Amino acid sequence: MTDTAIRPTEAHVDTPAGPGRVSAGLFEPRQLLKSLPGALRKLDPRTMVRTPVMFVVEIGSVITTVMAIKDPSTFAWLVAVWLWLTVVFANLAEAVAEGRGKAQADTLRKAKTDTVARRLVDGREERVAATALAIGDLVVCEAGDIIPGDGDVVDGVASVDESAITGESAPVIRESGGDRSAVTGGTKVLSDRIVVKITTEPGKTFIDRMIALVEGAARQKTPNEIALDILLASLTIIFLFAVVTLQPMAMYAHAEQSMIILVALLICLIPTTIGALLSAIGIAGMDRLVQRNVLAMSGRAVEAAGDVSTLLLDKTGTITLGNRQASEFVPADGVEEAELADAAQLSSLADETPEGRSIVVLAKERYGLRERHQGELAHAEWIAFTAQTRMSGVDLTDERGVRMVRKGAASAINAWVSERGGTVPARSGDLVDAISAAGGTPLLVAVEDTEGARILGVIHLKDVVKEGMRERFDELRRMGIRTVMITGDNPLTAKAIADEAGVDDFLAEATPEDKLALIKREQAGGKLVAMTGDGTNDAPALAQADVGVAMNTGTSAAKEAGNMVDLDSNPTKLIEIVEIGKQLLITRGALTTFSIANDVAKYFAIIPAMFASIKGAEALGPLDKLNIMQLATPESAIISAVVFNALIIVALIPLALRGVRYRPMSADKLLARNLRIYGLGGLIAPFVGIKIIDLLVSLIPGIG
């Protein structure tokens, strides 16, 4: 997995990632002009009916247009035109959000070519079109070939250019038999030869799904969006009844209202602002993830990320740097440090892991031991590390006889020494426990020579916690999210790392079954769980988690099981995903608050204006006290409210696309902040805006 530096981020700051992608945080006025044709196409009633609030606005626009044609006047035509603009502006918000996705999709389409595949049949190759491949087919890919479909490498290892989907020019290694076996159709093999087993049908590849998702064509409304749609539809029905019942009262007061005024009143009172921006907010939330090189398989996953209450994080590569480094050699009683360092270096010469390399380097730098190459030890027999033996080493033969050096897990080395008649000193156990308790990984070094089998000492491998992780976990805690570190280390080591990193809990010596059981326990308590994974053994847990983020370098099984795929394969990105999910929910809540507060303020503009024809404050009664704005004329008041209602949608499009700035805080503080900024702002803005528009509208002949 790719290791990237952890840095504090604000969820509203978006960085370009991937080919041809536009930052989600930027909004340019020319995007409005480019998206205008798409907004006009959305005026189709079959499209509008999916948004109940704006469908009512469209019906109102039709009614006022008919009335203006039947009885033309400047007032009637101004109301009709601005109601139509309200509908267009609402469609424009969604069209702009979708337009940015289409630009990204165009880049992805360039990766789709009419590839010819070299399919293996009974050991021989045959050339077929990539579209003719079926699940289970084996295809050969060599340097320069385009991989014809999604699949897993079942033979060989190769360097692959995945810049078409990740935007990263650096090639990646794909090989069989591990967690880096998945390949994506449309990517290019740069070196060597691999055999790929196709795992998806033509037309349903990873790139096909990416194109559909970033364009918005595959976006389904999330449960929260559906619930909010129902609320907005209910409010619309309530206001519809209120407006209908208002006419009899007006007739009783000898102030009968025209159909145009009643329609204008209805449109201004229903929550048009959030109704217009709701879809754009959802699309923009998924788009922000795309900017982070994360592909969400559904809007539900993004929304769930915002509600996550438990975060499961792998220790290695996520919380720590991933490569443990040798920090010191601790000799046993009666053993010189130089002797231990020499044996540790010998046993690590054939160990190509970062840990093994660090042992060789430490012995060279701290004890002046020259790095010996395997070629210099012609008669040495190298013992490779296996999961069964849990140790490695070398057998040396010279004039003094055979000398066997071993390095490995404490239990395995103790057993090896005991089998050869040696004694395990109590001090070695104390050293192992002390290093484990300090968060390190102890490796025992032992030797068998003419003096017998004995333990020489302990190598202290240190797992380094990434800089800034404790601060990130403190942020998550303020967000109300519980963090759980998952590791295969023993409990002592796991506890030390957990304490240093600042996580809330840890799961040591974790197996795939343990991960799945932990997720189910958390969910049984009503919590939403997020986790990352890349291997086939992670697939059950990824499928069970509410937010399962699969690494792009992982297996096809992991990517199919998760509901998000991180194209950069950076496990720390899970923290950013949660922040983006929360930002989506906050943005939706903030603009809903602003919209409803807007409606209250517009009430004070239109209702007094409707009954202004009643002469005298005494006749007007309590309604005169509501005439706070003192607008020029009833007609200018109504037109000003309608114009403001349309323009506020355009003004809020950048905020809907960029998202409300997110800061970690408790739910109570967040609610108070939203009410203070967007609730109070939603009340004040119409008073100021409508008054300014009224001063301009009153200059129009026939209105003022």
XYZ file of C-alpha atoms in Angstrom:
704
model
C 0.000 0.000 0.000
C 1.153 3.469 -0.796
C 2.452 5.451 2.158
C 1.673 9.119 2.058
C 2.378 11.760 4.657
C -0.501 12.570 6.933
C -1.411 16.203 6.937
C -4.301 17.996 8.600
C -6.930 18.756 5.985
C -10.165 20.628 5.827
C -12.818 18.589 4.092
C -13.780 21.548 1.946
C -10.346 21.834 0.370
C -10.147 19.739 -2.765
C -7.025 18.858 -4.669
C -7.035 17.794 -8.261
C -6.309 14.114 -8.700
C -6.518 11.969 -11.733
C -6.688 12.828 -15.396
C -8.372 16.029 -16.424
C -10.183 16.498 -13.169
C -11.450 19.859 -12.030
C -11.246 20.712 -8.385
C -14.589 20.403 -6.694
C -13.851 23.489 -4.666
C -13.677 25.773 -7.693
C -16.673 27.352 -9.394
C -16.457 29.495 -12.483
C -19.315 31.558 -13.993
C -18.619 30.138 -17.458
C -19.692 26.762 -16.120
C -23.209 28.209 -15.948
C -23.204 29.015 -19.670
C -21.808 25.594 -20.611
C -24.456 23.862 -18.495
C -27.395 26.008 -19.701
C -28.435 23.652 -22.573
C -28.556 20.754 -20.125
C -30.678 22.825 -17.728
C -33.174 23.617 -20.501
C -33.433 19.931 -21.458
C -34.364 19.145 -17.866
C -37.545 21.264 -18.233
C -39.214 18.102 -19.551
C -42.085 17.412 -17.082
C -41.099 13.734 -16.996
C -37.769 14.826 -15.548
C -39.153 17.560 -13.295
C -41.700 15.278 -11.614
C -38.832 13.539 -9.820
C -38.332 16.780 -7.856
C -41.807 17.544 -6.410
C -41.046 21.087 -5.227
C -39.627 22.248 -8.545
C -42.385 20.435 -10.430
C -44.884 22.631 -8.583
C -42.822 25.700 -9.594
C -42.937 24.585 -13.224
C -46.725 24.162 -13.069
C -46.959 27.635 -11.518
C -44.800 29.005 -14.345
C -47.167 27.515 -16.929
C -50.212 28.966 -15.158
C -48.736 32.476 -14.894
C -47.624 32.352 -18.546
C -51.158 31.455 -19.640
C -52.577 34.244 -17.466
C -50.059 36.747 -18.884
C -51.027 35.813 -22.445
C -54.719 36.033 -21.598
C -54.467 39.351 -19.738
C -51.063 40.877 -20.613
C -49.392 43.374 -18.296
C -45.853 44.233 -17.255
C -46.501 42.755 -13.804
C -47.873 39.478 -15.171
C -45.031 38.962 -17.640
C -42.344 39.799 -15.078
C -43.768 37.234 -12.640
C -44.058 34.587 -15.384
C -40.517 35.156 -16.669
C -38.927 35.047 -13.226
C -40.821 31.881 -12.263
C -39.459 30.209 -15.388
C -35.986 31.462 -14.467
C -36.444 29.914 -11.018
C -37.004 26.519 -12.640
C -34.076 26.973 -15.031
C -31.738 28.053 -12.214
C -32.737 24.983 -10.209
C -31.942 22.739 -13.172
C -28.737 24.687 -13.714
C -27.415 23.694 -10.284
C -27.806 20.003 -11.105
C -26.522 20.460 -14.665
C -23.335 22.184 -13.457
C -22.662 19.354 -10.988
C -23.264 16.746 -13.687
C -21.246 18.701 -16.248
C -18.064 18.436 -14.217
C -18.606 14.691 -13.978
C -19.048 14.463 -17.747
C -15.691 16.186 -18.238
C -14.069 13.524 -16.075
C -15.950 10.788 -17.937
C -14.604 12.031 -21.280
C -11.070 11.461 -20.018
C -11.961 7.969 -18.831
C -13.496 7.112 -22.198
C -10.110 7.668 -23.804
C -8.917 4.644 -21.860
C -11.580 2.487 -23.524
C -10.272 1.186 -26.800
C -11.282 -1.577 -29.177
C -8.715 -3.947 -27.722
C -7.842 -7.298 -29.260
C -7.320 -9.937 -26.576
C -4.976 -12.938 -26.730
C -7.173 -15.608 -25.188
C -5.677 -18.907 -24.011
C -7.569 -22.009 -25.156
C -6.087 -25.423 -24.379
C -2.628 -23.901 -24.026
C -2.645 -22.004 -27.310
C -3.401 -18.362 -28.045
C -6.261 -17.051 -30.180
C -7.001 -13.427 -30.990
C -10.517 -12.239 -30.157
C -12.190 -8.876 -29.574
C -12.192 -7.772 -25.940
C -15.994 -7.564 -26.117
C -16.120 -11.315 -26.803
C -14.442 -12.247 -23.520
C -16.438 -14.007 -20.822
C -15.938 -14.384 -17.085
C -13.286 -17.019 -16.432
C -11.384 -16.571 -19.704
C -7.585 -16.485 -19.504
C -5.761 -13.841 -21.560
C -2.063 -13.197 -22.105
C -0.678 -9.655 -21.817
C 2.895 -8.668 -22.583
C 4.828 -5.398 -22.680
C 2.936 -2.838 -24.769
C -0.422 -4.654 -24.572
C -3.623 -3.038 -23.319
C -5.293 -5.211 -20.701
C -8.623 -6.163 -22.343
C -10.786 -6.475 -19.243
C -10.923 -6.450 -15.444
C -9.406 -9.496 -13.822
C -6.804 -11.059 -11.542
C -3.248 -11.973 -12.444
C -2.976 -15.763 -12.131
C 0.532 -16.140 -13.514
C 3.552 -13.863 -13.733
C 4.451 -10.364 -12.580
C 4.454 -7.139 -14.605
C 4.752 -3.371 -14.387
C 1.446 -1.713 -15.329
C 0.608 1.882 -16.282
C -2.665 2.801 -14.515
C -2.525 6.541 -15.172
C -5.778 6.325 -17.154
C -7.718 5.717 -13.936
C -5.486 7.008 -11.139
C -3.782 9.969 -12.804
C -0.443 8.765 -11.424
C 2.280 8.371 -14.054
C 4.393 6.035 -11.921
C 3.866 2.385 -12.921
C 2.655 -0.187 -10.393
C 3.534 -3.845 -9.938
C 0.833 -6.470 -10.437
C 1.587 -10.086 -9.595
C -0.143 -13.392 -8.998
C -0.744 -14.992 -5.643
C -1.050 -11.897 -3.463
C -3.118 -8.840 -2.627
C -1.762 -6.931 -5.658
C -3.235 -9.181 -8.300
C -6.165 -7.117 -9.597
C -5.818 -5.390 -12.980
C -8.194 -3.006 -14.725
C -9.266 -3.131 -18.350
C -7.854 -0.245 -20.377
C -4.564 -0.062 -18.455
C -1.268 -0.852 -20.190
C 1.387 -3.476 -19.472
C 4.846 -1.897 -19.530
C 7.076 -4.907 -18.931
C 7.187 -8.693 -18.623
C 4.326 -11.143 -19.224
C 1.217 -11.952 -17.201
C -1.818 -14.194 -17.567
C -5.064 -12.543 -16.485
C -8.285 -14.295 -15.503
C -11.265 -12.156 -16.568
C -13.670 -11.442 -13.687
C -16.231 -9.048 -15.245
C -18.503 -9.036 -18.264
C -17.903 -6.597 -21.171
C -19.672 -3.296 -20.526
C -19.552 -3.794 -16.751
C -15.876 -3.130 -16.223
C -14.418 -0.840 -13.597
C -14.001 2.005 -16.096
C -17.594 1.541 -17.339
C -18.854 1.884 -13.780
C -16.614 4.896 -13.151
C -17.993 6.642 -16.249
C -21.597 6.000 -15.219
C -20.988 7.161 -11.664
C -19.050 10.355 -12.373
C -21.624 11.361 -14.998
C -24.367 10.925 -12.424
C -26.301 8.494 -14.596
C -25.977 5.722 -12.029
C -26.633 7.907 -8.995
C -29.611 6.814 -6.949
C -31.214 8.964 -4.283
C -30.009 8.120 -0.814
C -32.384 7.367 2.098
C -31.758 10.818 3.601
C -32.471 12.501 0.268
C -35.702 10.521 -0.102
C -36.737 11.451 3.437
C -35.974 15.122 2.764
C -37.916 14.955 -0.522
C -40.925 13.643 1.408
C -40.587 16.468 3.950
C -40.366 19.097 1.204
C -43.354 17.604 -0.612
C -45.332 17.652 2.646
C -44.458 21.315 3.248
C -45.495 22.095 -0.334
C -48.900 20.472 0.192
C -49.375 22.361 3.482
C -48.583 25.710 1.846
C -50.802 24.824 -1.098
C -53.758 24.378 1.255
C -52.803 27.576 3.073
C -52.798 29.595 -0.172
C -56.090 28.061 -1.342
C -57.801 28.930 1.945
C -56.350 32.459 1.835
C -58.529 33.513 -1.116
C -61.882 33.220 0.744
C -60.424 35.365 3.532
C -59.265 37.918 0.960
C -62.699 37.975 -0.644
C -64.286 38.550 2.769
C -61.918 41.531 3.278
C -62.844 42.853 -0.186
C -59.254 42.261 -1.356
C -59.687 39.388 -3.810
C -56.338 38.242 -5.251
C -55.496 37.328 -8.838
C -54.279 33.854 -9.752
C -50.824 35.282 -10.561
C -50.415 36.710 -7.048
C -51.578 33.458 -5.424
C -49.136 31.433 -7.519
C -46.308 33.851 -6.679
C -47.169 33.535 -2.986
C -47.125 29.728 -3.170
C -43.784 29.602 -4.996
C -42.160 31.990 -2.530
C -43.439 30.108 0.534
C -42.547 26.537 -0.459
C -38.883 25.511 0.168
C -37.667 26.102 -3.395
C -34.062 26.850 -2.419
C -33.248 23.457 -0.936
C -35.557 21.760 -3.441
C -33.476 23.255 -6.258
C -30.089 22.417 -4.733
C -30.740 19.018 -3.143
C -29.702 16.920 -6.125
C -26.652 19.094 -6.845
C -25.458 18.664 -3.245
C -25.566 14.880 -3.596
C -23.768 14.851 -6.948
C -21.126 17.270 -5.659
C -20.503 15.036 -2.629
C -19.631 12.103 -4.885
C -17.592 14.436 -7.075
C -15.488 15.543 -4.100
C -14.629 11.894 -3.493
C -13.613 11.523 -7.143
C -11.257 14.492 -6.673
C -9.642 12.470 -3.888
C -9.308 9.519 -6.287
C -12.006 7.559 -4.453
C -14.789 5.901 -6.410
C -18.034 5.557 -4.450
C -20.265 2.822 -5.813
C -23.360 4.637 -4.533
C -24.471 7.874 -2.924
C -25.648 5.773 0.023
C -21.993 4.957 0.786
C -21.017 8.648 0.847
C -23.929 9.434 3.110
C -23.118 6.504 5.400
C -19.550 7.822 5.697
C -20.960 10.974 7.249
C -22.838 8.957 9.875
C -19.998 6.570 10.745
C -19.488 6.122 14.467
C -16.806 3.402 14.468
C -13.672 3.441 12.322
C -11.587 0.273 11.887
C -8.018 1.017 10.793
C -5.151 -1.331 9.968
C -2.062 -0.545 11.969
C 0.539 -1.179 9.284
C 0.588 1.466 6.563
C -2.264 3.407 8.106
C -1.309 4.313 11.657
C 2.359 3.399 11.319
C 4.754 3.892 8.419
C 4.483 0.194 7.674
C 8.159 -0.723 7.490
C 9.530 -1.641 10.893
C 13.125 -0.539 11.376
C 15.829 -2.133 13.495
C 16.694 0.315 16.269
C 19.057 -1.618 18.567
C 20.673 -4.967 19.374
C 20.214 -6.076 23.005
C 22.686 -8.894 23.892
C 21.983 -11.725 26.322
C 24.115 -12.158 29.455
C 27.731 -12.953 28.613
C 27.383 -12.032 24.938
C 29.246 -9.144 23.311
C 27.192 -6.673 21.252
C 29.539 -7.120 18.300
C 28.914 -10.897 18.302
C 25.144 -10.343 18.318
C 25.386 -7.738 15.559
C 27.496 -10.077 13.420
C 25.012 -12.951 13.794
C 22.042 -10.647 13.166
C 23.625 -9.341 9.969
C 24.489 -12.844 8.733
C 20.953 -14.105 9.306
C 19.521 -11.113 7.423
C 21.653 -11.143 4.268
C 19.072 -13.229 2.397
C 16.146 -11.299 3.888
C 15.001 -8.804 1.244
C 12.224 -7.334 3.392
C 12.585 -3.722 4.632
C 13.021 -5.098 8.151
C 15.835 -7.410 7.035
C 17.545 -4.618 5.115
C 17.363 -2.342 8.177
C 19.105 -4.987 10.338
C 22.005 -5.232 7.874
C 22.308 -1.440 7.726
C 22.188 -1.019 11.521
C 24.969 -3.591 11.995
C 27.058 -1.817 9.378
C 26.541 1.742 10.652
C 26.582 1.217 14.409
C 29.115 -1.605 14.737
C 31.264 -1.027 11.657
C 30.453 -4.408 10.133
C 30.983 -4.496 6.396
C 27.904 -5.616 4.495
C 28.772 -9.069 3.216
C 27.182 -10.304 0.031
C 25.833 -13.782 -0.496
C 28.458 -14.343 -3.205
C 31.218 -14.086 -0.592
C 29.633 -16.962 1.338
C 29.811 -19.591 -1.380
C 29.253 -22.563 0.929
C 26.434 -20.987 2.932
C 23.005 -22.562 2.946
C 20.332 -19.868 3.269
C 17.188 -20.635 5.274
C 14.208 -18.630 3.986
C 11.482 -17.371 6.265
C 8.168 -19.290 6.182
C 4.906 -18.789 8.005
C 5.302 -22.255 9.513
C 8.826 -21.897 10.917
C 8.567 -18.127 11.588
C 12.339 -17.775 11.367
C 15.141 -17.451 8.818
C 18.893 -17.719 8.852
C 21.982 -19.345 7.389
C 24.084 -22.488 7.846
C 27.822 -21.798 7.434
C 30.457 -24.450 6.861
C 34.198 -23.792 7.384
C 37.255 -25.406 8.917
C 35.679 -25.086 12.364
C 32.641 -27.093 11.339
C 29.001 -26.106 10.839
C 27.642 -22.933 12.381
C 23.881 -22.354 12.228
C 22.468 -18.856 12.793
C 18.746 -18.222 13.208
C 16.614 -15.102 13.604
C 12.853 -15.007 14.182
C 9.871 -14.894 16.507
C 10.647 -15.497 20.176
C 8.561 -18.670 20.529
C 10.036 -20.204 17.357
C 13.668 -19.460 18.320
C 13.133 -20.707 21.899
C 11.730 -23.963 20.527
C 14.674 -24.299 18.078
C 17.236 -23.823 20.867
C 15.434 -26.262 23.175
C 15.275 -28.933 20.446
C 19.066 -28.741 20.140
C 19.665 -29.167 23.826
C 20.270 -25.502 24.596
C 18.915 -23.520 27.511
C 16.673 -20.503 27.156
C 17.803 -17.855 29.684
C 15.098 -16.066 31.658
C 16.608 -12.709 30.662
C 15.708 -13.248 27.002
C 12.035 -13.576 27.955
C 12.273 -10.381 30.000
C 13.865 -8.554 27.050
C 11.141 -9.769 24.679
C 8.376 -8.643 27.054
C 10.008 -5.238 27.618
C 10.348 -4.527 23.884
C 6.763 -5.675 23.228
C 5.460 -3.526 26.071
C 7.248 -0.538 24.533
C 5.456 -1.102 21.233
C 8.386 -2.716 19.449
C 8.717 -6.073 17.735
C 11.345 -8.394 19.268
C 13.288 -10.877 17.129
C 15.511 -13.373 18.900
C 18.891 -14.307 17.431
C 20.331 -17.752 18.205
C 23.350 -19.773 17.109
C 24.446 -23.400 17.236
C 28.182 -24.104 16.960
C 30.834 -26.067 18.790
C 29.698 -24.478 22.052
C 26.131 -25.726 21.537
C 22.833 -23.963 20.891
C 22.301 -20.680 22.691
C 20.477 -17.367 22.397
C 22.678 -14.377 21.618
C 20.165 -11.587 22.173
C 17.258 -9.615 20.789
C 16.816 -7.320 17.782
C 14.479 -4.431 18.554
C 12.303 -3.571 15.529
C 10.431 -0.326 15.970
C 7.109 0.481 14.327
C 7.029 4.243 13.753
C 3.671 5.994 14.181
C 3.014 8.488 11.382
C 3.377 12.129 12.287
C 0.112 13.869 13.124
C -1.923 10.704 13.715
C -2.742 11.532 17.340
C -4.127 14.919 16.269
C -6.250 13.254 13.569
C -7.673 10.791 16.074
C -8.400 13.640 18.475
C -10.411 15.260 15.654
C -12.342 12.049 15.081
C -13.071 11.812 18.799
C -14.512 15.338 18.735
C -16.674 14.172 15.813
C -18.034 11.391 18.043
C -16.215 8.622 16.135
C -14.611 5.698 17.959
C -11.364 4.459 16.391
C -10.239 0.828 16.572
C -6.766 -0.265 15.446
C -6.562 -3.738 13.891
C -3.258 -5.578 13.939
C -1.775 -9.054 13.861
C 0.690 -8.080 16.595
C 0.551 -9.521 20.085
C -1.579 -7.637 22.661
C 1.394 -5.992 24.395
C 2.766 -4.526 21.151
C -0.722 -3.537 20.003
C -1.447 -1.710 23.267
C 1.791 0.284 23.117
C 1.152 1.420 19.533
C -2.482 2.186 20.340
C -1.447 4.348 23.297
C 1.150 6.221 21.246
C -1.218 6.824 18.317
C -4.171 7.785 20.525
C -6.776 5.339 19.190
C -9.719 4.428 21.413
C -9.356 0.647 21.207
C -7.437 -2.103 19.425
C -7.914 -5.652 18.171
C -4.699 -7.690 18.456
C -3.781 -10.923 16.656
C -6.745 -10.232 14.382
C -8.001 -12.840 11.914
C -10.584 -12.237 9.138
C -13.181 -13.884 11.383
C -12.259 -11.539 14.243
C -12.750 -8.472 12.001
C -16.148 -9.682 10.833
C -17.268 -10.457 14.385
C -16.156 -7.015 15.603
C -18.118 -5.259 12.839
C -21.246 -7.261 13.631
C -20.952 -6.437 17.350
C -20.651 -2.720 16.617
C -23.596 -2.798 14.207
C -25.709 -4.717 16.727
C -25.297 -1.690 18.985
C -26.789 0.579 16.311
C -23.458 1.955 15.054
C -22.298 2.484 11.477
C -18.858 0.998 10.797
C -16.182 1.903 8.227
C -13.063 -0.093 7.386
C -10.396 -0.565 4.707
C -9.051 -3.733 3.148
C -7.239 -5.081 0.107
C -7.128 -8.857 0.298
C -9.577 -11.625 -0.493
C -9.631 -12.434 3.224
C -10.870 -8.864 3.867
C -13.860 -9.294 1.515
C -16.356 -10.597 4.145
C -15.614 -7.703 6.502
C -15.706 -5.131 3.665
C -19.097 -6.438 2.579
C -20.413 -6.330 6.147
C -19.141 -2.803 6.907
C -21.437 0.140 6.193
C -18.510 1.862 4.462
C -16.043 -0.621 2.998
C -13.097 1.024 1.240
C -11.180 -1.415 -0.969
C -7.678 -0.616 -2.171
C -7.257 -0.481 -5.953
C -4.077 -2.550 -5.619
C -6.079 -5.289 -3.933
C -7.907 -8.291 -5.289
C -11.064 -8.220 -7.386
C -12.910 -9.904 -4.518
C -12.075 -7.010 -2.192
C -13.146 -4.387 -4.763
C -16.424 -6.186 -5.412
C -17.148 -6.504 -1.687
C -16.507 -2.837 -0.785
C -18.759 0.080 -1.669
C -15.819 2.413 -2.322
C -12.515 1.918 -4.134
C -9.467 4.058 -3.356
C -7.571 4.400 -6.622
C -4.438 5.574 -4.785
C -4.539 2.587 -2.397
C -3.822 4.874 0.546
C -5.528 3.441 3.653
C -5.267 6.711 5.583
C -7.748 8.212 3.126
C -10.560 6.587 5.122
C -10.305 9.509 7.539
C -10.793 12.004 4.679
C -13.729 9.966 3.340
C -15.482 10.298 6.693
C -14.851 14.058 6.661
C -16.292 14.391 3.136
C -19.344 12.352 4.146
C -19.926 14.570 7.150
C -19.465 17.660 4.999
C -22.179 16.381 2.646
C -24.648 15.971 5.506
C -23.712 19.340 7.009
C -24.121 21.103 3.653
C -27.551 19.584 3.152
C -28.633 20.504 6.679
C -27.244 24.041 6.462
C -28.975 24.841 3.161
C -32.235 23.302 4.379
C -32.083 25.597 7.420
C -31.298 28.576 5.181
C -34.158 27.725 2.807
C -36.826 27.431 5.501
C -35.626 30.636 7.187
C -35.829 32.351 3.770
C -39.465 31.335 3.415
C -40.331 32.910 6.758
C -38.761 36.226 5.726
C -40.502 36.268 2.323
C -43.809 35.903 4.161
C -43.292 39.423 5.553
C -42.837 40.805 2.036
C -45.809 39.270 0.232
C -48.635 38.871 2.774
C -48.833 42.593 3.721
C -48.529 43.524 0.018
C -51.457 41.287 -0.918
C -53.808 43.163 1.402
C -52.399 46.632 0.835
C -55.473 47.467 -1.256
C -57.468 47.652 1.968
C -57.472 51.326 2.842
C -56.261 52.488 6.222
C -54.229 50.853 8.926
C -57.368 50.220 10.982
C -58.955 48.275 8.121
C -55.744 46.410 7.451
C -55.663 45.466 11.102
C -52.793 43.334 12.486
C -51.430 42.807 8.956
C -50.112 46.373 9.015
C -47.732 45.370 11.805
C -46.262 42.752 9.476
C -45.476 45.359 6.825
C -41.923 45.714 8.136
C -40.215 46.296 4.799
C -42.468 49.159 3.666
C -42.034 48.202 0.000
C -43.007 50.643 -2.747
C -46.166 49.002 -4.125
C -47.918 45.619 -3.825
C -46.760 44.731 -7.348
C -43.107 45.633 -6.694
C -43.194 43.701 -3.409
C -44.407 40.513 -5.112
C -42.006 40.822 -8.053
C -39.090 41.567 -5.688
C -39.829 38.419 -3.667
C -40.068 36.284 -6.832
C -36.824 37.721 -8.238
C -34.997 37.182 -4.946
C -36.356 33.637 -4.802
C -34.748 32.903 -8.189
C -31.444 34.714 -7.667
C -30.717 33.135 -4.280
C -30.569 29.731 -5.999
C -27.826 30.943 -8.351
C -25.996 32.579 -5.450
C -25.959 29.304 -3.501
C -24.814 27.025 -6.352
C -21.083 27.528 -5.531
C -21.736 26.679 -1.868
C -23.745 23.585 -2.818
C -20.937 22.348 -5.079
C -18.037 23.273 -2.811
C -19.724 22.257 0.430
C -19.996 23.997 3.781
C -16.699 24.224 5.640
C -16.447 21.353 8.083
C -14.948 21.591 11.550
C -14.857 18.708 14.056
C -17.310 19.470 16.852
C -20.154 17.881 18.775
C -23.644 17.601 17.293
C -25.007 20.220 19.712
C -22.355 22.777 18.776
C -22.819 21.998 15.106
C -26.570 22.563 15.321
C -26.074 25.840 17.196
C -23.538 26.982 14.588
C -25.849 26.164 11.682
C -28.780 27.944 13.301
C -26.625 30.984 14.015
C -25.067 31.252 10.549
C -27.596 29.751 8.151
C -30.775 30.147 10.192
C -30.170 33.769 11.125
C -28.571 34.442 7.728
C -31.598 32.957 6.007
C -33.864 35.331 7.923
C -31.822 38.484 7.304
C -30.819 37.952 3.646
C -34.363 38.233 2.189
C -35.079 41.464 4.080
C -31.949 43.069 2.633
C -32.176 41.480 -0.810
C -35.901 42.078 -1.385
C -35.608 45.708 -0.260
C -32.741 46.374 -2.712
C -34.598 44.657 -5.564
C -37.763 46.626 -4.684
C -35.874 49.927 -5.054
C -34.861 48.864 -8.578
C -38.194 47.311 -9.591
C -40.148 50.366 -8.462
C -38.419 52.340 -11.247
C -40.149 50.186 -13.901
C -43.159 51.980 -15.415
C -46.417 50.349 -14.425
C -44.867 48.695 -11.349
C -43.706 51.552 -9.168
